[in-house]
PDB file of C-alpha atoms in Angstrom:
ATOM      1  CA  UNK A   1      19.842 -13.369   3.810  1.00  0.00           C
ATOM      2  CA  UNK A   2      20.330 -16.557   5.824  1.00  0.00           C
ATOM      3  CA  UNK A   3      17.658 -18.448   7.747  1.00  0.00           C
ATOM      4  CA  UNK A   4      18.147 -21.323  10.187  1.00  0.00           C
ATOM      5  CA  UNK A   5      15.297 -23.832  10.211  1.00  0.00           C
ATOM      6  CA  UNK A   6      14.881 -26.654  12.719  1.00  0.00           C
ATOM      7  CA  UNK A   7      11.935 -28.734  13.927  1.00  0.00           C
ATOM      8  CA  UNK A   8      10.640 -31.536  16.147  1.00  0.00           C
ATOM      9  CA  UNK A   9      13.057 -30.977  19.017  1.00  0.00           C
ATOM     10  CA  UNK A  10      10.891 -32.929  21.510  1.00  0.00           C
ATOM     11  CA  UNK A  11      12.189 -31.700  24.867  1.00  0.00           C
ATOM     12  CA  UNK A  12      11.188 -34.573  27.182  1.00  0.00           C
ATOM     13  CA  UNK A  13      10.574 -34.545  30.939  1.00  0.00           C
ATOM     14  CA  UNK A  14      11.192 -37.546  33.199  1.00  0.00           C
ATOM     15  CA  UNK A  15       7.695 -39.000  33.065  1.00  0.00           C
ATOM     16  CA  UNK A  16       8.412 -41.640  35.681  1.00  0.00           C
ATOM     17  CA  UNK A  17       9.236 -38.946  38.234  1.00  0.00           C
ATOM     18  CA  UNK A  18       5.798 -37.349  37.754  1.00  0.00           C
ATOM     19  CA  UNK A  19       2.506 -38.300  39.446  1.00  0.00           C
ATOM     20  CA  UNK A  20       0.689 -40.637  37.064  1.00  0.00           C
ATOM     21  CA  UNK A  21      -2.733 -39.209  37.921  1.00  0.00           C
ATOM     22  CA  UNK A  22      -1.637 -35.810  36.591  1.00  0.00           C
ATOM     23  CA  UNK A  23      -0.436 -37.150  33.254  1.00  0.00           C
ATOM     24  CA  UNK A  24      -3.828 -38.270  31.936  1.00  0.00           C
ATOM     25  CA  UNK A  25      -4.676 -41.329  29.893  1.00  0.00           C
ATOM     26  CA  UNK A  26      -3.187 -40.040  26.637  1.00  0.00           C
ATOM     27  CA  UNK A  27       0.234 -39.714  28.229  1.00  0.00           C
ATOM     28  CA  UNK A  28      -0.173 -43.105  29.903  1.00  0.00           C
ATOM     29  CA  UNK A  29      -0.379 -44.566  26.403  1.00  0.00           C
ATOM     30  CA  UNK A  30       2.641 -42.483  25.422  1.00  0.00           C
ATOM     31  CA  UNK A  31       4.715 -44.130  28.152  1.00  0.00           C
ATOM     32  CA  UNK A  32       5.012 -47.168  25.877  1.00  0.00           C
ATOM     33  CA  UNK A  33       6.477 -44.967  23.153  1.00  0.00           C
ATOM     34  CA  UNK A  34       8.893 -43.436  25.643  1.00  0.00           C
ATOM     35  CA  UNK A  35      10.120 -46.778  26.963  1.00  0.00           C
ATOM     36  CA  UNK A  36       9.605 -49.679  24.566  1.00  0.00           C
ATOM     37  CA  UNK A  37       9.734 -47.355  21.556  1.00  0.00           C
ATOM     38  CA  UNK A  38      12.926 -45.726  22.830  1.00  0.00           C
ATOM     39  CA  UNK A  39      11.793 -42.109  22.464  1.00  0.00           C
ATOM     40  CA  UNK A  40      13.034 -41.061  25.925  1.00  0.00           C
ATOM     41  CA  UNK A  41      16.506 -42.410  25.151  1.00  0.00           C
ATOM     42  CA  UNK A  42      16.666 -40.803  21.695  1.00  0.00           C
ATOM     43  CA  UNK A  43      15.766 -37.369  23.071  1.00  0.00           C
ATOM     44  CA  UNK A  44      17.683 -37.382  26.339  1.00  0.00           C
ATOM     45  CA  UNK A  45      20.172 -34.918  24.831  1.00  0.00           C
ATOM     46  CA  UNK A  46      17.566 -32.718  23.133  1.00  0.00           C
ATOM     47  CA  UNK A  47      18.092 -29.607  25.309  1.00  0.00           C
ATOM     48  CA  UNK A  48      21.831 -29.718  24.627  1.00  0.00           C
ATOM     49  CA  UNK A  49      21.282 -30.194  20.881  1.00  0.00           C
ATOM     50  CA  UNK A  50      18.717 -27.382  20.675  1.00  0.00           C
ATOM     51  CA  UNK A  51      21.058 -25.016  22.516  1.00  0.00           C
ATOM     52  CA  UNK A  52      23.804 -25.943  20.034  1.00  0.00           C
ATOM     53  CA  UNK A  53      21.520 -25.134  17.080  1.00  0.00           C
ATOM     54  CA  UNK A  54      20.658 -21.771  18.654  1.00  0.00           C
ATOM     55  CA  UNK A  55      24.388 -21.054  19.011  1.00  0.00           C
ATOM     56  CA  UNK A  56      24.910 -22.103  15.389  1.00  0.00           C
ATOM     57  CA  UNK A  57      22.294 -19.567  14.300  1.00  0.00           C
ATOM     58  CA  UNK A  58      24.301 -16.874  16.059  1.00  0.00           C
ATOM     59  CA  UNK A  59      27.495 -18.169  14.474  1.00  0.00           C
ATOM     60  CA  UNK A  60      25.967 -17.990  10.988  1.00  0.00           C
ATOM     61  CA  UNK A  61      24.738 -14.460  11.732  1.00  0.00           C
ATOM     62  CA  UNK A  62      21.339 -15.746  10.614  1.00  0.00           C
ATOM     63  CA  UNK A  63      18.758 -13.104   9.806  1.00  0.00           C
ATOM     64  CA  UNK A  64      15.981 -15.276  11.231  1.00  0.00           C
ATOM     65  CA  UNK A  65      15.529 -18.501  13.208  1.00  0.00           C
ATOM     66  CA  UNK A  66      12.535 -20.769  12.535  1.00  0.00           C
ATOM     67  CA  UNK A  67      11.302 -23.740  14.554  1.00  0.00           C
ATOM     68  CA  UNK A  68       8.370 -25.478  12.876  1.00  0.00           C
ATOM     69  CA  UNK A  69       6.759 -27.164  15.862  1.00  0.00           C
ATOM     70  CA  UNK A  70       6.967 -30.095  18.274  1.00  0.00           C
ATOM     71  CA  UNK A  71       8.992 -28.326  20.906  1.00  0.00           C
ATOM     72  CA  UNK A  72       7.821 -30.881  23.459  1.00  0.00           C
ATOM     73  CA  UNK A  73       7.309 -34.608  23.839  1.00  0.00           C
ATOM     74  CA  UNK A  74       3.751 -34.430  25.192  1.00  0.00           C
ATOM     75  CA  UNK A  75       2.939 -30.778  25.969  1.00  0.00           C
ATOM     76  CA  UNK A  76       3.959 -30.485  29.620  1.00  0.00           C
ATOM     77  CA  UNK A  77       4.698 -27.044  31.044  1.00  0.00           C
ATOM     78  CA  UNK A  78       8.113 -28.291  32.132  1.00  0.00           C
ATOM     79  CA  UNK A  79       8.917 -29.302  28.554  1.00  0.00           C
ATOM     80  CA  UNK A  80       7.947 -25.897  27.185  1.00  0.00           C
ATOM     81  CA  UNK A  81      10.146 -24.296  29.854  1.00  0.00           C
ATOM     82  CA  UNK A  82      13.016 -26.555  28.846  1.00  0.00           C
ATOM     83  CA  UNK A  83      12.675 -25.530  25.203  1.00  0.00           C
ATOM     84  CA  UNK A  84      12.626 -21.846  26.110  1.00  0.00           C
ATOM     85  CA  UNK A  85      15.715 -22.231  28.298  1.00  0.00           C
ATOM     86  CA  UNK A  86      17.607 -24.143  25.603  1.00  0.00           C
ATOM     87  CA  UNK A  87      16.893 -21.467  22.995  1.00  0.00           C
ATOM     88  CA  UNK A  88      18.137 -18.715  25.306  1.00  0.00           C
ATOM     89  CA  UNK A  89      17.885 -15.050  24.267  1.00  0.00           C
ATOM     90  CA  UNK A  90      17.040 -15.994  20.682  1.00  0.00           C
ATOM     91  CA  UNK A  91      13.489 -16.996  21.674  1.00  0.00           C
ATOM     92  CA  UNK A  92      12.888 -13.639  23.344  1.00  0.00           C
ATOM     93  CA  UNK A  93      13.009 -11.540  20.172  1.00  0.00           C
ATOM     94  CA  UNK A  94      10.173 -11.801  17.594  1.00  0.00           C
ATOM     95  CA  UNK A  95      12.290  -9.888  15.080  1.00  0.00           C
ATOM     96  CA  UNK A  96      14.776 -12.761  15.043  1.00  0.00           C
ATOM     97  CA  UNK A  97      12.621 -15.806  15.713  1.00  0.00           C
ATOM     98  CA  UNK A  98       9.426 -17.514  14.531  1.00  0.00           C
ATOM     99  CA  UNK A  99       8.104 -20.606  16.345  1.00  0.00           C
ATOM    100  CA  UNK A 100       4.793 -22.388  15.761  1.00  0.00           C
ATOM    101  CA  UNK A 101       3.215 -25.323  17.638  1.00  0.00           C
ATOM    102  CA  UNK A 102       3.236 -28.905  16.388  1.00  0.00           C
ATOM    103  CA  UNK A 103       0.845 -31.726  17.151  1.00  0.00           C
ATOM    104  CA  UNK A 104       2.905 -32.805  20.185  1.00  0.00           C
ATOM    105  CA  UNK A 105       2.489 -29.286  21.598  1.00  0.00           C
ATOM    106  CA  UNK A 106      -1.307 -29.729  21.673  1.00  0.00           C
ATOM    107  CA  UNK A 107      -1.174 -33.397  22.614  1.00  0.00           C
ATOM    108  CA  UNK A 108      -4.037 -33.236  25.111  1.00  0.00           C
ATOM    109  CA  UNK A 109      -7.248 -31.170  25.179  1.00  0.00           C
ATOM    110  CA  UNK A 110      -6.043 -29.633  28.452  1.00  0.00           C
ATOM    111  CA  UNK A 111      -2.764 -28.430  26.956  1.00  0.00           C
ATOM    112  CA  UNK A 112      -4.713 -26.725  24.173  1.00  0.00           C
ATOM    113  CA  UNK A 113      -7.435 -25.260  26.383  1.00  0.00           C
ATOM    114  CA  UNK A 114      -4.902 -23.867  28.851  1.00  0.00           C
ATOM    115  CA  UNK A 115      -2.844 -22.334  26.044  1.00  0.00           C
ATOM    116  CA  UNK A 116       0.432 -23.863  27.151  1.00  0.00           C
ATOM    117  CA  UNK A 117       2.274 -22.997  23.966  1.00  0.00           C
ATOM    118  CA  UNK A 118       1.132 -19.369  24.168  1.00  0.00           C
ATOM    119  CA  UNK A 119       2.023 -19.210  27.857  1.00  0.00           C
ATOM    120  CA  UNK A 120       5.690 -19.738  27.003  1.00  0.00           C
ATOM    121  CA  UNK A 121       5.930 -18.484  23.406  1.00  0.00           C
ATOM    122  CA  UNK A 122       2.961 -16.149  22.993  1.00  0.00           C
ATOM    123  CA  UNK A 123       5.251 -13.156  22.538  1.00  0.00           C
ATOM    124  CA  UNK A 124       6.332 -14.746  19.233  1.00  0.00           C
ATOM    125  CA  UNK A 125       2.762 -14.852  17.926  1.00  0.00           C
ATOM    126  CA  UNK A 126       2.530 -11.122  17.295  1.00  0.00           C
ATOM    127  CA  UNK A 127       2.069 -10.287  13.610  1.00  0.00           C
ATOM    128  CA  UNK A 128       3.427  -7.405  11.558  1.00  0.00           C
ATOM    129  CA  UNK A 129       0.236  -7.562   9.453  1.00  0.00           C
ATOM    130  CA  UNK A 130      -2.466  -8.579  11.953  1.00  0.00           C
ATOM    131  CA  UNK A 131      -5.339  -7.756   9.609  1.00  0.00           C
ATOM    132  CA  UNK A 132      -4.762 -11.106   7.864  1.00  0.00           C
ATOM    133  CA  UNK A 133      -5.343 -13.211  10.967  1.00  0.00           C
ATOM    134  CA  UNK A 134      -8.201 -15.652  10.534  1.00  0.00           C
ATOM    135  CA  UNK A 135      -7.761 -18.236  13.308  1.00  0.00           C
ATOM    136  CA  UNK A 136      -6.325 -16.906  16.542  1.00  0.00           C
ATOM    137  CA  UNK A 137      -2.832 -15.630  15.794  1.00  0.00           C
ATOM    138  CA  UNK A 138      -2.682 -17.230  12.340  1.00  0.00           C
ATOM    139  CA  UNK A 139      -1.601 -16.490   9.696  1.00  0.00           C
ATOM    140  CA  UNK A 140       1.106 -14.594  11.541  1.00  0.00           C
ATOM    141  CA  UNK A 141       3.467 -12.462   9.487  1.00  0.00           C
ATOM    142  CA  UNK A 142       7.023 -11.381  10.171  1.00  0.00           C
ATOM    143  CA  UNK A 143       8.617  -8.902   7.744  1.00  0.00           C
ATOM    144  CA  UNK A 144      12.374  -9.492   7.871  1.00  0.00           C
ATOM    145  CA  UNK A 145      14.548  -6.804   6.308  1.00  0.00           C
ATOM    146  CA  UNK A 146      13.556  -5.728   2.809  1.00  0.00           C
ATOM    147  CA  UNK A 147      13.677  -9.116   1.083  1.00  0.00           C
ATOM    148  CA  UNK A 148      11.808 -11.633   3.224  1.00  0.00           C
ATOM    149  CA  UNK A 149       8.407 -12.363   4.742  1.00  0.00           C
ATOM    150  CA  UNK A 150       7.926 -15.276   7.150  1.00  0.00           C
ATOM    151  CA  UNK A 151       4.337 -16.518   7.473  1.00  0.00           C
ATOM    152  CA  UNK A 152       3.321 -18.949  10.199  1.00  0.00           C
ATOM    153  CA  UNK A 153       0.285 -21.223   9.785  1.00  0.00           C
ATOM    154  CA  UNK A 154      -1.369 -23.520  12.312  1.00  0.00           C
ATOM    155  CA  UNK A 155      -1.911 -27.124  11.190  1.00  0.00           C
ATOM    156  CA  UNK A 156      -1.634 -28.853  14.590  1.00  0.00           C
ATOM    157  CA  UNK A 157      -4.940 -30.023  16.073  1.00  0.00           C
ATOM    158  CA  UNK A 158      -5.713 -31.913  19.267  1.00  0.00           C
ATOM    159  CA  UNK A 159      -5.838 -35.533  18.078  1.00  0.00           C
ATOM    160  CA  UNK A 160      -9.121 -37.350  18.687  1.00  0.00           C
ATOM    161  CA  UNK A 161      -7.029 -40.270  19.899  1.00  0.00           C
ATOM    162  CA  UNK A 162      -3.314 -41.091  20.098  1.00  0.00           C
ATOM    163  CA  UNK A 163      -2.064 -42.444  16.801  1.00  0.00           C
ATOM    164  CA  UNK A 164      -3.940 -39.883  14.694  1.00  0.00           C
ATOM    165  CA  UNK A 165      -1.571 -37.029  13.971  1.00  0.00           C
ATOM    166  CA  UNK A 166      -2.825 -35.524  10.711  1.00  0.00           C
ATOM    167  CA  UNK A 167      -2.847 -31.773  10.215  1.00  0.00           C
ATOM    168  CA  UNK A 168      -5.377 -29.294   8.848  1.00  0.00           C
ATOM    169  CA  UNK A 169      -4.763 -25.628   8.060  1.00  0.00           C
ATOM    170  CA  UNK A 170      -8.379 -24.897   7.249  1.00  0.00           C
ATOM    171  CA  UNK A 171     -10.243 -22.689   4.809  1.00  0.00           C
ATOM    172  CA  UNK A 172     -10.069 -19.594   7.016  1.00  0.00           C
ATOM    173  CA  UNK A 173      -6.274 -19.515   7.264  1.00  0.00           C
ATOM    174  CA  UNK A 174      -5.860 -20.365   3.586  1.00  0.00           C
ATOM    175  CA  UNK A 175      -8.153 -17.476   2.669  1.00  0.00           C
ATOM    176  CA  UNK A 176      -6.110 -15.193   4.908  1.00  0.00           C
ATOM    177  CA  UNK A 177      -2.918 -16.372   3.231  1.00  0.00           C
ATOM    178  CA  UNK A 178      -4.354 -15.834  -0.235  1.00  0.00           C
ATOM    179  CA  UNK A 179      -5.316 -12.264   0.668  1.00  0.00           C
ATOM    180  CA  UNK A 180      -1.939 -11.645   2.302  1.00  0.00           C
ATOM    181  CA  UNK A 181      -0.012 -12.714  -0.791  1.00  0.00           C
ATOM    182  CA  UNK A 182      -1.711  -9.906  -2.740  1.00  0.00           C
ATOM    183  CA  UNK A 183      -0.582  -7.232  -0.275  1.00  0.00           C
ATOM    184  CA  UNK A 184       1.871  -4.833  -1.970  1.00  0.00           C
ATOM    185  CA  UNK A 185       4.024  -4.849   1.165  1.00  0.00           C
ATOM    186  CA  UNK A 186       5.102  -8.357   0.130  1.00  0.00           C
ATOM    187  CA  UNK A 187       6.164  -7.261  -3.351  1.00  0.00           C
ATOM    188  CA  UNK A 188       9.803  -8.136  -4.015  1.00  0.00           C
ATOM    189  CA  UNK A 189      10.059 -10.382  -0.957  1.00  0.00           C
ATOM    190  CA  UNK A 190      10.696 -14.082  -0.774  1.00  0.00           C
ATOM    191  CA  UNK A 191       7.960 -15.739   1.295  1.00  0.00           C
ATOM    192  CA  UNK A 192       8.691 -18.575   3.725  1.00  0.00           C
ATOM    193  CA  UNK A 193       5.580 -20.425   4.917  1.00  0.00           C
ATOM    194  CA  UNK A 194       6.097 -22.182   8.242  1.00  0.00           C
ATOM    195  CA  UNK A 195       3.721 -25.067   8.966  1.00  0.00           C
ATOM    196  CA  UNK A 196       4.238 -28.157  11.064  1.00  0.00           C
ATOM    197  CA  UNK A 197       2.847 -30.907   8.838  1.00  0.00           C
ATOM    198  CA  UNK A 198       4.558 -31.939   5.607  1.00  0.00           C
ATOM    199  CA  UNK A 199       2.826 -31.205   2.292  1.00  0.00           C
ATOM    200  CA  UNK A 200       4.847 -34.014   0.651  1.00  0.00           C
ATOM    201  CA  UNK A 201       6.982 -36.875   1.915  1.00  0.00           C
ATOM    202  CA  UNK A 202      10.634 -37.384   1.069  1.00  0.00           C
ATOM    203  CA  UNK A 203       9.471 -39.397  -1.960  1.00  0.00           C
ATOM    204  CA  UNK A 204       7.433 -36.426  -3.208  1.00  0.00           C
ATOM    205  CA  UNK A 205       4.007 -37.928  -2.540  1.00  0.00           C
ATOM    206  CA  UNK A 206       1.218 -37.166  -0.077  1.00  0.00           C
ATOM    207  CA  UNK A 207       1.730 -38.548   3.424  1.00  0.00           C
ATOM    208  CA  UNK A 208      -0.520 -41.233   4.937  1.00  0.00           C
ATOM    209  CA  UNK A 209      -4.073 -40.128   5.745  1.00  0.00           C
ATOM    210  CA  UNK A 210      -3.596 -40.391   9.519  1.00  0.00           C
ATOM    211  CA  UNK A 211      -0.283 -38.459   9.499  1.00  0.00           C
ATOM    212  CA  UNK A 212      -0.313 -36.021   6.601  1.00  0.00           C
ATOM    213  CA  UNK A 213      -1.462 -32.481   5.897  1.00  0.00           C
ATOM    214  CA  UNK A 214      -5.051 -32.847   4.709  1.00  0.00           C
ATOM    215  CA  UNK A 215      -5.163 -29.594   2.716  1.00  0.00           C
ATOM    216  CA  UNK A 216      -1.645 -29.719   1.289  1.00  0.00           C
ATOM    217  CA  UNK A 217      -2.789 -29.329  -2.328  1.00  0.00           C
ATOM    218  CA  UNK A 218      -4.749 -26.181  -1.512  1.00  0.00           C
ATOM    219  CA  UNK A 219      -1.687 -24.702   0.202  1.00  0.00           C
ATOM    220  CA  UNK A 220       0.763 -25.509  -2.594  1.00  0.00           C
ATOM    221  CA  UNK A 221      -1.529 -24.036  -5.262  1.00  0.00           C
ATOM    222  CA  UNK A 222      -1.099 -20.623  -3.638  1.00  0.00           C
ATOM    223  CA  UNK A 223       2.705 -20.763  -3.775  1.00  0.00           C
ATOM    224  CA  UNK A 224       4.078 -21.254  -7.298  1.00  0.00           C
ATOM    225  CA  UNK A 225       7.784 -20.960  -7.997  1.00  0.00           C
ATOM    226  CA  UNK A 226      11.084 -20.202  -6.229  1.00  0.00           C
ATOM    227  CA  UNK A 227       9.882 -17.025  -4.584  1.00  0.00           C
ATOM    228  CA  UNK A 228       8.157 -19.328  -2.094  1.00  0.00           C
ATOM    229  CA  UNK A 229       9.201 -22.075   0.296  1.00  0.00           C
ATOM    230  CA  UNK A 230       7.317 -24.208   2.801  1.00  0.00           C
ATOM    231  CA  UNK A 231       9.331 -25.025   5.924  1.00  0.00           C
ATOM    232  CA  UNK A 232       7.943 -27.955   7.908  1.00  0.00           C
ATOM    233  CA  UNK A 233       8.713 -30.816  10.255  1.00  0.00           C
ATOM    234  CA  UNK A 234       6.564 -33.737  11.462  1.00  0.00           C
ATOM    235  CA  UNK A 235       8.272 -36.329   9.252  1.00  0.00           C
ATOM    236  CA  UNK A 236      11.546 -37.195  10.995  1.00  0.00           C
ATOM    237  CA  UNK A 237      13.627 -37.020   7.823  1.00  0.00           C
ATOM    238  CA  UNK A 238      15.605 -34.055   6.502  1.00  0.00           C
ATOM    239  CA  UNK A 239      14.977 -33.315   2.817  1.00  0.00           C
ATOM    240  CA  UNK A 240      14.489 -30.614   0.212  1.00  0.00           C
ATOM    241  CA  UNK A 241      12.255 -30.611  -2.858  1.00  0.00           C
ATOM    242  CA  UNK A 242      13.374 -27.733  -5.110  1.00  0.00           C
ATOM    243  CA  UNK A 243      10.720 -25.375  -6.427  1.00  0.00           C
ATOM    244  CA  UNK A 244       9.043 -25.858  -9.774  1.00  0.00           C
ATOM    245  CA  UNK A 245       6.947 -23.420 -11.783  1.00  0.00           C
ATOM    246  CA  UNK A 246       3.841 -24.895 -10.115  1.00  0.00           C
ATOM    247  CA  UNK A 247       4.906 -25.259  -6.484  1.00  0.00           C
ATOM    248  CA  UNK A 248       7.359 -23.861  -3.901  1.00  0.00           C
ATOM    249  CA  UNK A 249      10.545 -25.195  -2.382  1.00  0.00           C
ATOM    250  CA  UNK A 250       9.815 -27.681   0.414  1.00  0.00           C
ATOM    251  CA  UNK A 251      12.285 -27.940   3.293  1.00  0.00           C
ATOM    252  CA  UNK A 252      11.675 -30.735   5.794  1.00  0.00           C
ATOM    253  CA  UNK A 253      13.822 -30.200   8.869  1.00  0.00           C
ATOM    254  CA  UNK A 254      13.358 -33.729  10.195  1.00  0.00           C
ATOM    255  CA  UNK A 255      13.853 -34.111  13.927  1.00  0.00           C
ATOM    256  CA  UNK A 256      16.657 -31.706  14.720  1.00  0.00           C
ATOM    257  CA  UNK A 257      17.615 -33.141  18.119  1.00  0.00           C
ATOM    258  CA  UNK A 258      17.150 -36.898  17.725  1.00  0.00           C
ATOM    259  CA  UNK A 259      20.328 -38.697  18.812  1.00  0.00           C
ATOM    260  CA  UNK A 260      22.447 -39.516  15.786  1.00  0.00           C
ATOM    261  CA  UNK A 261      20.350 -37.342  13.451  1.00  0.00           C
ATOM    262  CA  UNK A 262      20.894 -33.852  14.882  1.00  0.00           C
ATOM    263  CA  UNK A 263      20.752 -31.119  12.267  1.00  0.00           C
ATOM    264  CA  UNK A 264      19.084 -28.111  10.702  1.00  0.00           C
ATOM    265  CA  UNK A 265      18.755 -26.212   7.421  1.00  0.00           C
ATOM    266  CA  UNK A 266      20.655 -23.056   6.544  1.00  0.00           C
ATOM    267  CA  UNK A 267      18.477 -21.489   3.838  1.00  0.00           C
ATOM    268  CA  UNK A 268      19.636 -18.696   1.530  1.00  0.00           C
ATOM    269  CA  UNK A 269      17.453 -15.896   0.160  1.00  0.00           C
ATOM    270  CA  UNK A 270      18.642 -13.378  -2.429  1.00  0.00           C
ATOM    271  CA  UNK A 271      16.872 -10.857  -4.663  1.00  0.00           C
ATOM    272  CA  UNK A 272      13.440 -11.922  -3.436  1.00  0.00           C
ATOM    273  CA  UNK A 273      13.994 -15.618  -4.234  1.00  0.00           C
ATOM    274  CA  UNK A 274      14.815 -18.712  -2.211  1.00  0.00           C
ATOM    275  CA  UNK A 275      18.087 -19.795  -3.820  1.00  0.00           C
ATOM    276  CA  UNK A 276      18.894 -22.964  -1.870  1.00  0.00           C
ATOM    277  CA  UNK A 277      19.839 -24.476   1.433  1.00  0.00           C
ATOM    278  CA  UNK A 278      22.434 -26.583   3.215  1.00  0.00           C
ATOM    279  CA  UNK A 279      21.684 -29.352   5.736  1.00  0.00           C
ATOM    280  CA  UNK A 280      24.128 -28.893   8.605  1.00  0.00           C
ATOM    281  CA  UNK A 281      24.868 -30.531  11.942  1.00  0.00           C
ATOM    282  CA  UNK A 282      25.469 -28.544  15.144  1.00  0.00           C
ATOM    283  CA  UNK A 283      28.655 -28.795  17.169  1.00  0.00           C
ATOM    284  CA  UNK A 284      27.641 -30.841  20.212  1.00  0.00           C
TER     285      UNK A 284
END
C-alpha cells in the first residue's frame, strides 16, 4: 500500500484586502509575520502546490492521502475554502483522505468556537470505529483495505497568546488510543497515527516547551516498533526517524507548499508493517 503525507500547506488570503476590524487583534499581530517575516510571499503559490500534490497522489495511485494540519495561515473561512478547492475531489472522499486541524486552523477562539475546520472538512471526521472517540471526533479511525489503519488525534489548541504553539493530545484521547490498539479489528494492520505536533525534532530530541508536543512520551510509549508510524507536521523540516523496538517510525512532512521547499512523503506499507518512505517533490 502507498500513502501520500503532506502538512502545513498554509493557504493564505490577502489580509490587506480585508477589513482590519474583522481580523481581530491576534491576526493584527500576525500581519508582521506575513510582511516583515515574509510568510505571505513564501506561501503565495500554496494553492498551486497543494493541487500538484493532490495530483501526485492520483498519479501514484495512493491508497490514502493524509494532511496533518495547518491548512490555513490564520483560520479564515476563505483560507479553508481555498484548501478545499486546491485538493479537489480527493478531499470529498473519507475512504481516500484523512485531514486533521493544526494550530493555525484554530488560531483564534472564534475560529474554534464556530467550528471553521469542521464546516469545511467535517465530512472527513467520521470514524469507522466511533466507540473509541474521547474528545469530539478524536481519536478518529479509518480502516484502509486489509492492511492499514489510520488514526487521527487532535493536538492543536487555541493558543493563549500568539507565539505559544505547543500541542497537547490529552489523557482522554490517549486512553481512547490505548483501548483502540487492543481491538482485534486492528490485528495484522499497520497503524499510522496522524497528529499535528512533532513528538521529536529532526535531531531526535523533544521540541521547545512553547512549540512542542507536551505529551509526546506518553504517545510514543503506546506505539513500539515498525508496525506503527506517527505522521506529523508543525516543524517546517522534512525528516524521517526509522522505528526502533521501543518507538514507531516518525515522518515529519515539513511545510509541503513553502516556496523552494515543496514536497511530501510517499510511505510504503506491506504485510502489516511500515517499510519505508520517499520524500518527493510535486511537479509544479
